[in-house]
Amino acid sequence: MFQKKQLIIFLAILFNLIFINGNLIDTDYSRSFKPFLETKNKIGNIIKDPKTEQIYVIGEYQTQPEEVDKTFTGNNFYTLAPKTTIPNFVYENSSKTTPTPTPTPTPKGKSKSTTKPIDSSLTESDELLTGSKKNYFKVVKASIYNGCVAYIGKGLQDGNTFIAMYNLNNVSEYFQVDSSHSYLSLSVDDTFIWATYKEGNQVYLKPIVHDGCKKIVHKNDPYVPMKVNITNPEAVISQPITSSTRFIYIYDSAAHVLVKFSHSSSLKEFYETEGGRLNVLDACSVRLYRYDPEKRNTYWMVSKKDGFTLYNERSEKSISLTSGDDTTNYCAPFATKGLDTFYATPGSDELSRTIPGISFEVTHPCYGDKGTGEIKIIAPQDVFQFKWEDQLSATKSLIRKNLSDGDYILQYWLNGIDDPINMVRKNISIITPDNPMFINVTHACVNAAQGVFNFTNPKHPDFSYEYILYSEDGKKPVILKDGSVFPGLYGDRNYTVNITTTTKDIFKHQCFYSVKEFLPNDKAEKPIIEYTNLTCADSKDARIKIVNFKPEKYNYIVTPSKYNITSEGTIENVSDLNIVIKAEIKGGICSQLVSVDIYSPPSAKVVKEKLKPKVIKPPCYGSKGSIKVASMDGIDFELTDSTGKVHQPIINKIRTLEFNGLTADKYILEAKIKSTRGSNMYCGSVPNNLTLAQPKRIQITDTFIESIDCTRANLANMTITASGGTQYNGSYYDFSLSSGALSHGHYLNVSYWVDGIYSLNISDSKGCVATYNNITIKRPSKCQVHNINGIHPQGQNPNSIQNGGGSGHGNSKKDDKNKLGLILGLCLGIGIPFIILATVLTVVLVKKFGHRFARTPSMRNQPRPNTVPVFMGGKIHNIDNF
C-alpha cells in the first residue's frame, strides 16, 4: 500500500500566455526551457485543464537526491497560466514521527489554512526524505479537471501502482490513494476518476467517485468495473458533460483506434457507441483539441513520431500538420491551446512550443542592401488560410519579397475548422543590421602586443557574428564567434578582418564583409628600478628608486595606491612585498609596467609553522641517533645538547640538515632568522625542544634458573623471560645458543634442558643483541640431569649487549640457517608409545621446516651444531633446533 507521504509535492512557477483580442500572438517558438532545472527532473506529463484552459507540466519522478538530507522543496509541478496559486509544501526532517507540511504562499482572499496531519502510523524510518529508493515513484499518467489533479504513480522499489488525487484550489487537501489494482490509464472529470486496469487479457474500466475532489469514495460504492473491448488502454479521455450523455474515450494503442463509449445514468450499462471507432494510425498520444457544442462534433490532436495530425471525429477526415524537413521526434507528451502546442521530446527535461505544420524563412537585408528583405511561409498545401494585416485581402502566395525594415503581421488559421481561437497572428520583423565593419582602434606599443580592434556597433538579434582576423606577418588567423574584440595585437603592421553574419534560424542566411586596417605603434620607456629589501619581517624600511624618472613625459601609477612617488622618483617606507609601477605616456595610450618583488626575511610565525624537525631514535640501547630538519632560506640552525655542546650539521643532496652521532639526550634546535643588513645580524630566533630517546636495555629476569624441588610442576616451569629493546610485533624475541639452536617468543622454556651453564643470545626486531654467557640450569641433586661432555660457556664476558645491524635478527648467519625455533617439549612420566610418537612428529616438523645442512662426523655423545641436549626416555639426546 503506497503511503500518503510518498506522494508528489508541487511547486508553481508561472509562465504567462499572451492574448490580444482573443487571438493568440505567435511568440518565439525556437526556444525551449527547463521547468525542473532545480531538481533536474524530466518531463513526464503535459496536461490541459478543459475547464480553465490552463496547461500543466508534471515531472516524471518525485525526487531531489542531492538535497535528501536537508529541507526539501518539491519542484515537480509547473503551470503555464497565472490564475491558480499552487501550494509549495516544505517537509522538514525532525525527530517527530509525523513531518509537518507548511503551505506557502497563502492564496489571496483566503485565510492561512491548517494542514491535515499525515497518517500517525507512519514511522520516522519511512519518512519521505530518507533518500532511499522506496520513497521515489514515477508519475505514469495524469489528468486534471477544474483544478482537481488525478494521476497514476508507480513505486520504483516495490513496483506497485496507485491512484492519487489533489485539489489545487484547496491547499489543505492532501492526496487520497487507491491502490486496489495495477492501473494503466485514467481521466478525471467533475464527478469521476475513470481508470483502466487489466486482469488476465480482459481490460476493465472502473468509475471512482471523488466527491468534488475531496476524497475517494470506497464505502457503499454502487459502481462496479465494466469490461471493455480494448487491448492496450494507453489513454482515457472523459469528455466534459454537455447534455444528459457523457462520452468516455479510450485510446487502444495496440489497434491504433480511439474508441467512444457511453453509459446509462446509473452506470450499470456501459457500451461502445455505433461508429465510435476513430482510426488514428500510428498515434503516440491523443488529446482533445476542441468540442463544438453547436455541431456536436469533436476534434482530436494526435502526436506522431514525425509531427501532429488533427482529426475530425464525425467525418473521420484528418489534417496532417507535419513538415518534411523536420527531424524532431514528437512521440511524447503534449498539450494544446488552440494551435499553440507545448511538447517535450522523449526523455527530455526541456519544454518546447510550436504551431504544428508551419514555419517561416525570414531573410534580412545585408548592410547596404536595404529594401531587400524577404518572408517565406513554409506550410502544407491548402491546410491554412493567410492574410497580411497590411494588405486588404487574404492571399494564397507564400512569399513576400523586397521588404523594407518594419513589422509585418500575418494572420493564419486552419481550413475547415470553425474555431474562434484558431486564428494565430504572427509578427515578423525585417531589420537591416547596423554597419558591422565599424571599428575602434587602440594603438600598440613597440615590442608589446597591446593593440586592440573593437567592433562596437550593436548586433542584430537574429544574426550570429563571426570575425576572422588575418595579419600580414602570416600568423594563424584568429576566429571570434562569441565576441567582437581582438586584443593583444602588435603594431606597425596591416590587418584584415573578414566578418560573416548568419541568421539563427534553420535557413542560415549569410552576409559577408571585410575590413582592412593599419595598426600604428606608440613607444613607452620601461622604468629602471633600484631598491633595497626589508630588514626584517615586521619592518617598513624598503626603498624603491626610479632611475630614469621623467615626470614631464610620463604619468606614474603605483600599486598599491597608498604609496606616493617623491619629486626625486623614490618610494619610501615600503612594507609590501610586491610593488607595480606603471609609466603611461601623457596624452597617449601606451604604457610600460614593472613589477618589483621586495624580499622580506621570514617571520617567526612562518618559521615556526614550517619548522618540522625529524628525530631518529637510536635502534639499540647505547647506540647513536640523529635529528634532521629541512633547510630554509634566510635561516641558520643551531643544535645544543643538555651539556651546552653545539653540534654541527651536514647538508645532504635534498637540502636537509642532518645532525648525526647523537646520544640519547634533550636538545634545543634553534632556527635563527638572518637580517638583510649583515651576515652576523639576526631578526630573532625560534627554539624547538627535542628529546632523543633510546630503547631500554634488553634484560632477562635471572641468569640462574633453579627448580626448588623435584615436583613435576616446578620442573616444568623453568623459564627465561626477556624485556626491553624493540620486540617483534610487540611481543617476542629471538633466543639463540652458541650451538646455533634458535627459538622465538616472549620467554624461553628451559624446563627440559640438561643441567649446566649456557651461553644465550637475545635479539630484538632492530637487530640489537644481548649476550648472557652464564645462564645456569640447576635442579635439586635428586633430579639433576648431566651431559657427560657438558656445555661450557665461551670465552666472553658473563653478560654483554651487542648492537646489531639492520637485518632485524640477532645473528644473520644463524638466521639464514635456522627457520625453525627451539621446539621444546618433553612431558615426564608419559608412556613410551607417546614418547615415540612425539619423537616422530618432531622429526617430521624438522624435515618440513628446517634447512638441511651437511654435518661432519663427531664423537658419540658429543653435542652437534644447532642442537640442545634434552633428557628423554631415560637418556640424554642432542635434538636439532629443539
mmCIF file of C-alpha atoms in Angstrom, residues 436 438-442 450-457 465-469 478-489 497:
data_model
loop_
_atom_site.group_PDB
_atom_site.id
_atom_site.type_symbol
_atom_site.label_atom_id
_atom_site.label_comp_id
_atom_site.label_asym_id
_atom_site.label_seq_id
_atom_site.Cartn_x
_atom_site.Cartn_y
_atom_site.Cartn_z
ATOM 1 C CA PRO A 436 29.264 45.540 -38.679
ATOM 2 C CA PHE A 438 32.748 49.989 -37.741
ATOM 3 C CA ILE A 439 35.916 49.587 -35.667
ATOM 4 C CA ASN A 440 37.595 51.342 -32.725
ATOM 5 C CA VAL A 441 41.392 51.022 -32.814
ATOM 6 C CA THR A 442 43.698 51.125 -29.784
ATOM 7 C CA GLN A 450 48.823 45.858 -26.664
ATOM 8 C CA GLY A 451 46.873 46.922 -29.720
ATOM 9 C CA VAL A 452 43.096 46.353 -29.806
ATOM 10 C CA PHE A 453 40.462 46.149 -32.560
ATOM 11 C CA ASN A 454 36.949 46.581 -31.184
ATOM 12 C CA PHE A 455 33.835 46.270 -33.389
ATOM 13 C CA THR A 456 31.395 48.299 -31.318
ATOM 14 C CA ASN A 457 28.166 48.675 -33.324
ATOM 15 C CA TYR A 465 28.513 37.068 -35.977
ATOM 16 C CA GLU A 466 31.884 35.571 -36.854
ATOM 17 C CA TYR A 467 35.064 37.655 -37.081
ATOM 18 C CA ILE A 468 38.298 36.294 -38.592
ATOM 19 C CA LEU A 469 41.455 38.406 -38.223
ATOM 20 C CA VAL A 478 42.191 34.474 -35.001
ATOM 21 C CA ILE A 479 38.492 33.496 -35.050
ATOM 22 C CA LEU A 480 35.856 35.053 -32.785
ATOM 23 C CA LYS A 481 32.329 33.630 -32.601
ATOM 24 C CA ASP A 482 31.159 34.913 -29.221
ATOM 25 C CA GLY A 483 32.785 38.347 -29.205
ATOM 26 C CA SER A 484 33.996 41.210 -31.360
ATOM 27 C CA VAL A 485 37.186 42.406 -29.614
ATOM 28 C CA PHE A 486 40.689 41.432 -30.774
ATOM 29 C CA PRO A 487 43.184 42.291 -28.012
ATOM 30 C CA GLY A 488 46.912 41.638 -27.852
ATOM 31 C CA LEU A 489 47.860 42.897 -31.328
ATOM 32 C CA VAL A 497 39.147 41.273 -40.666
#
